[in-house]
Short mmCIF file of N, CA and C in Angstrom, two decimals:
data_model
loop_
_atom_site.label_atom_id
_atom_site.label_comp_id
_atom_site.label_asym_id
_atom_site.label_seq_id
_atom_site.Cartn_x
_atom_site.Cartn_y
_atom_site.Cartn_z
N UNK A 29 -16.68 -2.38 1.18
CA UNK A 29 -15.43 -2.45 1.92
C UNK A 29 -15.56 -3.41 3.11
N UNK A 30 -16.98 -3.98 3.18
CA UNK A 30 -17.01 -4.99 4.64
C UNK A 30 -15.96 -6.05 4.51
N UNK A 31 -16.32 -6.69 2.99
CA UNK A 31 -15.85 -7.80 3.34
C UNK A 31 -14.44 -7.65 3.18
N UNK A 32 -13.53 -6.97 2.88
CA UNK A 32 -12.08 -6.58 2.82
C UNK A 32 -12.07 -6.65 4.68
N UNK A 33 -12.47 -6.03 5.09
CA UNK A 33 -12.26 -5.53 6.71
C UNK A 33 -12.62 -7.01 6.94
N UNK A 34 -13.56 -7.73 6.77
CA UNK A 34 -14.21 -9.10 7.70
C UNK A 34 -12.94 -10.17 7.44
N UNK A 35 -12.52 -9.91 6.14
CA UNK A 35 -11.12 -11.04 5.61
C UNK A 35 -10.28 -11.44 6.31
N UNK A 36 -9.94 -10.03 6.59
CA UNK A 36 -8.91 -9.32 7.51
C UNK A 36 -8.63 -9.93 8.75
N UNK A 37 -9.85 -9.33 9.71
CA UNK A 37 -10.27 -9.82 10.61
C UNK A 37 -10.11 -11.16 11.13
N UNK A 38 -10.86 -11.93 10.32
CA UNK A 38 -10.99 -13.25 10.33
C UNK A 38 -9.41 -13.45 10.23
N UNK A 39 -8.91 -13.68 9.28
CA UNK A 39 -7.39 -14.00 9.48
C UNK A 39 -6.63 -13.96 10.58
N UNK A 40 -6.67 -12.56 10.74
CA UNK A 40 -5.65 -12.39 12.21
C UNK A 40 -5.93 -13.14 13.38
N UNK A 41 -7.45 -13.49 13.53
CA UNK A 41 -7.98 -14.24 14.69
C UNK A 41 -7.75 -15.54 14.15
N UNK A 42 -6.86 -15.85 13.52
CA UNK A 42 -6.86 -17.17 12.78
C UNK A 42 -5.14 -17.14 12.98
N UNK A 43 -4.39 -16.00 13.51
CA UNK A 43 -2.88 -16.11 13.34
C UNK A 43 -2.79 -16.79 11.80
N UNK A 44 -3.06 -16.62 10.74
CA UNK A 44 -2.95 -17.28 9.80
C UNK A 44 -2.52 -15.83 8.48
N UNK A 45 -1.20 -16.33 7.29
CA UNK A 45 -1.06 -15.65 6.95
C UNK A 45 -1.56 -15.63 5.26
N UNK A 46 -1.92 -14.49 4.42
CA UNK A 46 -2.34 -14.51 3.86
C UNK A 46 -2.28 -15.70 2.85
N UNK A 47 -1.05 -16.07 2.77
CA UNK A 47 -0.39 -17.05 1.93
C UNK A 47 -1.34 -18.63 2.11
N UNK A 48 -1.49 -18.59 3.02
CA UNK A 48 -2.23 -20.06 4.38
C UNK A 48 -3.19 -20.02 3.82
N UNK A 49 -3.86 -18.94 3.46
CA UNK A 49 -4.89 -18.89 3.68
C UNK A 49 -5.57 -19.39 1.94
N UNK A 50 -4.62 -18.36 1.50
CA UNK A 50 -4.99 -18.46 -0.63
C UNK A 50 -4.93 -19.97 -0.76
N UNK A 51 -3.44 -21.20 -0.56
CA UNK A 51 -3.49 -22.23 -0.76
C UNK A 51 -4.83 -22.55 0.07
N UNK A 52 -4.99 -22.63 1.07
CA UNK A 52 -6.59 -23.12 1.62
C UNK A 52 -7.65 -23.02 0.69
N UNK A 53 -7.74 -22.05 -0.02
CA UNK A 53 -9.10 -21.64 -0.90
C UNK A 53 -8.90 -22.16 -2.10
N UNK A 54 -7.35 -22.51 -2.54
CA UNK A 54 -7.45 -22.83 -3.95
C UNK A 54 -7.42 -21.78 -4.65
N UNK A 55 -6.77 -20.04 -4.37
CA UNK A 55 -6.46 -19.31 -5.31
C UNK A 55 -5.40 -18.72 -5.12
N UNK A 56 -4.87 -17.69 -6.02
CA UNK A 56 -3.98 -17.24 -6.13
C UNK A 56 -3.15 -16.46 -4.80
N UNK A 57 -2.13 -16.26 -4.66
CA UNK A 57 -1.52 -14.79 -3.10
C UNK A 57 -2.67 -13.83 -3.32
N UNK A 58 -1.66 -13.19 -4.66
CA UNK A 58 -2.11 -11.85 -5.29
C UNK A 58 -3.97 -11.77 -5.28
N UNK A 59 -4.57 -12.92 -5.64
CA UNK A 59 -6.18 -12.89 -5.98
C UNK A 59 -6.67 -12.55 -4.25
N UNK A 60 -6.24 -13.34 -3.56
CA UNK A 60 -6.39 -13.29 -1.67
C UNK A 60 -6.20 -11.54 -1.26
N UNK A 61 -5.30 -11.20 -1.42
CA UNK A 61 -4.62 -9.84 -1.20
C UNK A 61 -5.27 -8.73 -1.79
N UNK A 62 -5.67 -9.43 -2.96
CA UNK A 62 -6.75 -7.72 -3.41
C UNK A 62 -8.17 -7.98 -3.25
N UNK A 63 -8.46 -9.17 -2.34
CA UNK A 63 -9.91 -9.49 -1.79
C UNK A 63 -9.78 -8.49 -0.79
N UNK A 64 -8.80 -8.67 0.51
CA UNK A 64 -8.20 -8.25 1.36
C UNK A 64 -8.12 -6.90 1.46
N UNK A 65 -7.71 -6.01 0.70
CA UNK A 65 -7.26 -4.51 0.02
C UNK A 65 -8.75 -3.98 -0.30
N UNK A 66 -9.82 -4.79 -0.79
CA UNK A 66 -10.81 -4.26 -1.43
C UNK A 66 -10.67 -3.92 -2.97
N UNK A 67 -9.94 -4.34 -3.36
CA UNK A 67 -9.86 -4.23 -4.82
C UNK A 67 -10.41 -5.16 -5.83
N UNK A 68 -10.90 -5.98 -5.50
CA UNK A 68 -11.38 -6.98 -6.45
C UNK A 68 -12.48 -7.84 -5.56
N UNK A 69 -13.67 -8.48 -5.89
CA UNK A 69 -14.68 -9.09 -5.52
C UNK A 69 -14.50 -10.90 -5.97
N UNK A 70 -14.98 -11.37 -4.99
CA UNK A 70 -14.60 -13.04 -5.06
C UNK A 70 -16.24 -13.69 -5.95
N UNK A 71 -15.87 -14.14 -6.85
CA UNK A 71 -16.82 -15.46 -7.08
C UNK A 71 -17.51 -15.47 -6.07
N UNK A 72 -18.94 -16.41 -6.29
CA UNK A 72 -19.73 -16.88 -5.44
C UNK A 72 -19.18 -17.91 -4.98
N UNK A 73 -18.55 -18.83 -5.83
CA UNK A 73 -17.87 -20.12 -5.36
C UNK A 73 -16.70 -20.12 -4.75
N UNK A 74 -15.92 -18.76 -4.47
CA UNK A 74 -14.51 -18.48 -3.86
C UNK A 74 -15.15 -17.83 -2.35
N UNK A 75 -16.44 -17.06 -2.49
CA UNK A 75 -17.58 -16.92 -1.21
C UNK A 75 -17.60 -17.32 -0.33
N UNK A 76 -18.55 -18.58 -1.05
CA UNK A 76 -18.80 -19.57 -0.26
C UNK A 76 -17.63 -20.60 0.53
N UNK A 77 -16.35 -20.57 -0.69
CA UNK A 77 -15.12 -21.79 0.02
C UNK A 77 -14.60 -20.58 1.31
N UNK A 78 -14.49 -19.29 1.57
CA UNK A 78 -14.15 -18.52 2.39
C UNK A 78 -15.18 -18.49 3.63
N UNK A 79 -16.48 -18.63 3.34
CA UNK A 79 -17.26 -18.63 4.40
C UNK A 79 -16.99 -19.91 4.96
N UNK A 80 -16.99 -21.25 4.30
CA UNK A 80 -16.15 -22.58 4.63
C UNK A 80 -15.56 -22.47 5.76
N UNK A 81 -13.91 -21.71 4.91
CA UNK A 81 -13.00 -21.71 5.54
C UNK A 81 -12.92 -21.29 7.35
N UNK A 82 -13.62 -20.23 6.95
CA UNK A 82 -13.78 -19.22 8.37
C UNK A 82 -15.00 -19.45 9.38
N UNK A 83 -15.56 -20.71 8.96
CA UNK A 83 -16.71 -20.88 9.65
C UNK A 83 -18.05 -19.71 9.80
N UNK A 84 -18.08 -18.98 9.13
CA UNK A 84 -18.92 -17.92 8.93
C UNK A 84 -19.93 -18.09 7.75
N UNK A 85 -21.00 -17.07 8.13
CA UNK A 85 -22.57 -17.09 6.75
C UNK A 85 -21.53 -16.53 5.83
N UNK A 86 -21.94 -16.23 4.83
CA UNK A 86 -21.73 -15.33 3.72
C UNK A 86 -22.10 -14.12 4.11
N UNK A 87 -23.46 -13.83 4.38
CA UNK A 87 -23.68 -12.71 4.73
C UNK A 87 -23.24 -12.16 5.83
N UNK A 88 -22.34 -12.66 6.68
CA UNK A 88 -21.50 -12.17 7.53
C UNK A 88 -20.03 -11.81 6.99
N UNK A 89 -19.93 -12.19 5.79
CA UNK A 89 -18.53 -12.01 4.98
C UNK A 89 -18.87 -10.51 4.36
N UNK A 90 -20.53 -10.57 3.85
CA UNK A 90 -20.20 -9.29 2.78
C UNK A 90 -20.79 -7.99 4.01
N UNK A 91 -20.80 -8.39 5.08
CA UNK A 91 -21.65 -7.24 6.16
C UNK A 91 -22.97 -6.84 6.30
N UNK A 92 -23.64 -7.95 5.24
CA UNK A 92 -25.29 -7.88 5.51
C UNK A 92 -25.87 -8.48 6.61
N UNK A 93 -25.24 -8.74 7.67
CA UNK A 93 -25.13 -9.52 9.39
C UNK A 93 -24.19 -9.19 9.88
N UNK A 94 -24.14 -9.26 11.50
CA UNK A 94 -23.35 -9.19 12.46
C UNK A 94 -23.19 -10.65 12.96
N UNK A 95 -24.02 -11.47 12.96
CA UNK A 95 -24.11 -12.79 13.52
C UNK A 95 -23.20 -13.98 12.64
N UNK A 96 -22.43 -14.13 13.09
CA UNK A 96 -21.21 -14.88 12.21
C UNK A 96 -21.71 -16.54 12.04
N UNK A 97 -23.34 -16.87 12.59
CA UNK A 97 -23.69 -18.27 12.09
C UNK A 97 -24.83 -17.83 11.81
#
């Protein structure tokens, strides 16, 4: 459930809405939204374009760190 909560997070401190965010990554609303919800798990390669996005490790995406570099 980290990375649903870290998504989250990250977004809002981003004023950015979910929608912003899916075209940014190159996937779907719906695929963004149940990352978001915790219902579904991202690719390594949808991961990594999110850790990209948000300037963050990965392992700060899935909660295996606190240190966001």
């Amino acid at each position: 459930m980290k990375l649903a909560e870290r998504l989250k997070e990250l977004r809002k401190e981003r004023n950015a809405r979910q929608e912003q965010v899916a075209v940014s990554l190159d996937i779907s609303m719906s695929a963004y939204c149940h990352y978001e919800q915790g219902k579904r798990e991202p690719t390594a390669s949808v991961l990594c374009r999110m850790a990209d996005y948000y300037d963050v490790t990965t392992d700060y995406l899935l909660g295996r760190s606190d240190d966001r570099k």
